[in-house]
């Protein structure tokens, strides 16, 4: 994937950490990725860019944004293979996309919510449960806008409580 910046394109391959990302063809790590995580500033910029593109009336910009989100969600099944730090970045970014209502209503939103719900069904303490909780943490202010998600969360809570009771008995 490539992102154009003032200093040249930033390219990164899926699954590679920020240290392996290249800017302008050099072997330098991205400036905010020294500890293997994106800084709050970079995360804010990602969300800001997504908001700007999603509110654009230019059909090409909207299509590019839709393609970007679809590509990320298409990789949802591979999320369990991601290193935890990458999964945290993805969860926080997707959660913020939901929080700021960047995702258009429709199939993309449904796919994202389905991805989060599937992750919630993972065993407690797993990477995927952590992913789902981190994404949902960003969504707290808007959770009431998603009644089917609330239903699913309640169902999962009851199911996990029931499992805990059976294990204790």
Coordinates of C-alpha atoms in Angstrom, one line a residue:
X1 CA 0.0 0.0 0.0
X2 CA 1.3 3.5 -0.7
X3 CA 0.4 6.9 0.8
X4 CA 1.7 10.1 -0.7
X5 CA 3.2 12.6 1.7
X6 CA 5.3 15.7 1.4
X7 CA 8.5 13.6 1.9
X8 CA 7.5 11.2 -0.8
X9 CA 5.4 8.0 -0.8
X10 CA 5.2 5.9 2.3
X11 CA 4.9 2.2 1.4
X12 CA 4.3 -0.8 3.6
X13 CA 3.5 -4.4 2.9
X14 CA 0.7 -6.1 4.9
X15 CA 2.1 -7.8 7.9
X16 CA 5.3 -5.8 8.1
X17 CA 5.9 -3.6 11.1
X18 CA 6.6 0.1 10.8
X19 CA 10.3 -0.5 11.1
X20 CA 10.2 -2.3 7.7
X21 CA 8.1 0.4 6.1
X22 CA 9.9 2.6 3.6
X23 CA 9.6 6.3 3.0
X24 CA 10.6 7.6 -0.4
X25 CA 12.5 4.4 -1.2
X26 CA 14.9 4.8 1.8
X27 CA 15.3 2.2 4.5
X28 CA 14.3 4.6 7.3
X29 CA 11.5 3.7 9.8
X30 CA 8.5 5.9 9.9
X31 CA 9.1 8.8 12.3
X32 CA 6.5 7.9 14.9
X33 CA 7.0 4.2 14.8
X34 CA 10.1 3.8 16.9
X35 CA 8.4 1.5 19.4
X36 CA 6.4 -0.5 16.8
X37 CA 3.2 1.6 17.4
X38 CA 1.7 4.5 15.7
X39 CA 1.8 7.7 17.7
X40 CA -1.5 9.4 18.7
X41 CA -0.7 12.1 16.2
X42 CA -0.4 9.6 13.3
X43 CA -3.6 7.9 14.4
X44 CA -5.4 11.2 14.5
X45 CA -4.1 12.0 11.1
X46 CA -5.4 8.7 9.7
X47 CA -8.8 9.4 11.1
X48 CA -8.8 12.9 9.9
X49 CA -7.8 11.8 6.4
X50 CA -10.6 9.2 6.5
X51 CA -13.1 11.8 7.6
X52 CA -12.0 14.2 4.9
X53 CA -12.3 11.6 2.1
X54 CA -15.6 10.3 3.4
X55 CA -17.2 13.7 3.4
X56 CA -15.9 14.5 -0.1
X57 CA -18.3 14.8 -2.9
X58 CA -15.8 13.7 -5.5
X59 CA -16.8 10.2 -6.7
X60 CA -13.2 9.2 -7.1
X61 CA -12.3 10.1 -3.5
X62 CA -15.3 8.2 -2.2
X63 CA -14.4 5.1 -4.3
X64 CA -10.8 5.2 -3.1
X65 CA -12.0 5.4 0.5
X66 CA -14.4 2.5 0.0
X67 CA -11.7 0.5 -1.6
X68 CA -9.3 1.2 1.3
X69 CA -11.9 0.1 3.9
X70 CA -13.0 -3.0 1.9
X71 CA -9.3 -4.1 1.6
X72 CA -8.8 -3.8 5.3
X73 CA -12.1 -5.7 6.1
X74 CA -11.2 -8.4 3.5
X75 CA -8.2 -9.2 5.7
X76 CA -10.4 -9.6 8.8
X77 CA -9.9 -13.4 8.8
X78 CA -6.2 -12.9 9.0
X79 CA -6.4 -10.6 12.0
X80 CA -5.6 -13.5 14.5
X81 CA -2.3 -13.9 12.7
X82 CA -1.3 -10.2 13.2
X83 CA 1.2 -9.3 15.9
X84 CA -0.7 -7.8 18.9
X85 CA 0.7 -4.3 18.2
X86 CA -0.7 -4.3 14.6
X87 CA -4.0 -5.7 15.8
X88 CA -4.3 -2.9 18.4
X89 CA -3.6 -0.3 15.7
X90 CA -6.2 -1.8 13.4
X91 CA -8.8 -2.0 16.3
X92 CA -8.2 1.5 17.3
X93 CA -8.4 2.9 13.8
X94 CA -11.6 0.9 12.9
X95 CA -13.1 1.9 16.3
X96 CA -12.4 5.6 15.6
X97 CA -13.8 5.2 12.1
X98 CA -17.0 4.1 13.8
X99 CA -16.8 6.7 16.5
X100 CA -16.6 9.5 14.1
X101 CA -19.2 8.1 11.8
X102 CA -16.8 8.0 8.9
X103 CA -18.0 4.7 7.5
X104 CA -21.0 5.0 5.1
X105 CA -24.2 3.2 6.1
X106 CA -24.6 -0.1 4.3
X107 CA -22.5 -3.1 3.5
X108 CA -19.1 -1.7 4.8
X109 CA -20.6 -0.8 8.1
X110 CA -22.2 -4.2 8.4
X111 CA -19.0 -6.0 7.5
X112 CA -17.1 -4.0 10.2
X113 CA -19.7 -4.7 12.9
X114 CA -19.7 -8.4 11.8
X115 CA -15.9 -8.5 12.2
X116 CA -16.1 -7.0 15.7
X117 CA -18.9 -9.4 16.7
X118 CA -17.0 -12.4 15.4
X119 CA -13.9 -11.3 17.4
X120 CA -16.1 -11.0 20.5
X121 CA -17.1 -14.6 20.2
X122 CA -13.4 -15.6 20.6
X123 CA -12.3 -17.0 24.0
X124 CA -11.8 -14.5 26.8
X125 CA -8.3 -13.1 26.9
X126 CA -7.6 -13.9 23.3
X127 CA -6.0 -11.4 20.9
X128 CA -9.3 -11.2 19.0
X129 CA -11.4 -10.4 22.1
X130 CA -8.8 -7.7 22.9
X131 CA -9.2 -6.4 19.4
X132 CA -13.0 -6.3 19.7
X133 CA -13.0 -4.6 23.1
X134 CA -10.5 -2.0 21.9
X135 CA -12.6 -1.2 18.8
X136 CA -15.8 -1.0 20.9
X137 CA -14.1 1.2 23.4
X138 CA -13.9 3.8 20.7
X139 CA -17.6 3.4 20.0
X140 CA -19.0 3.9 23.5
X141 CA -20.4 7.4 22.7
X142 CA -22.4 6.0 19.8
X143 CA -23.3 2.5 20.9
X144 CA -27.0 3.4 21.2
X145 CA -27.1 3.9 17.5
X146 CA -26.4 0.2 16.9
X147 CA -29.3 -1.7 18.6
X148 CA -28.4 -5.0 16.9
X149 CA -24.8 -4.7 18.2
X150 CA -26.2 -4.1 21.7
X151 CA -28.4 -7.2 21.4
X152 CA -25.4 -9.2 20.3
X153 CA -23.3 -7.9 23.2
X154 CA -26.0 -8.8 25.7
X155 CA -26.3 -12.3 24.2
X156 CA -22.6 -12.8 24.4
X157 CA -22.5 -11.5 28.0
X158 CA -25.2 -14.0 29.0
X159 CA -23.6 -16.8 27.2
X160 CA -20.2 -16.2 28.8
X161 CA -21.8 -15.9 32.2
X162 CA -23.6 -19.2 31.6
X163 CA -20.3 -20.9 30.6
X164 CA -18.6 -19.5 33.7
X165 CA -21.3 -21.0 35.9
X166 CA -21.1 -24.4 34.2
X167 CA -17.3 -24.4 34.6
X168 CA -17.6 -23.5 38.3
X169 CA -20.1 -26.3 39.0

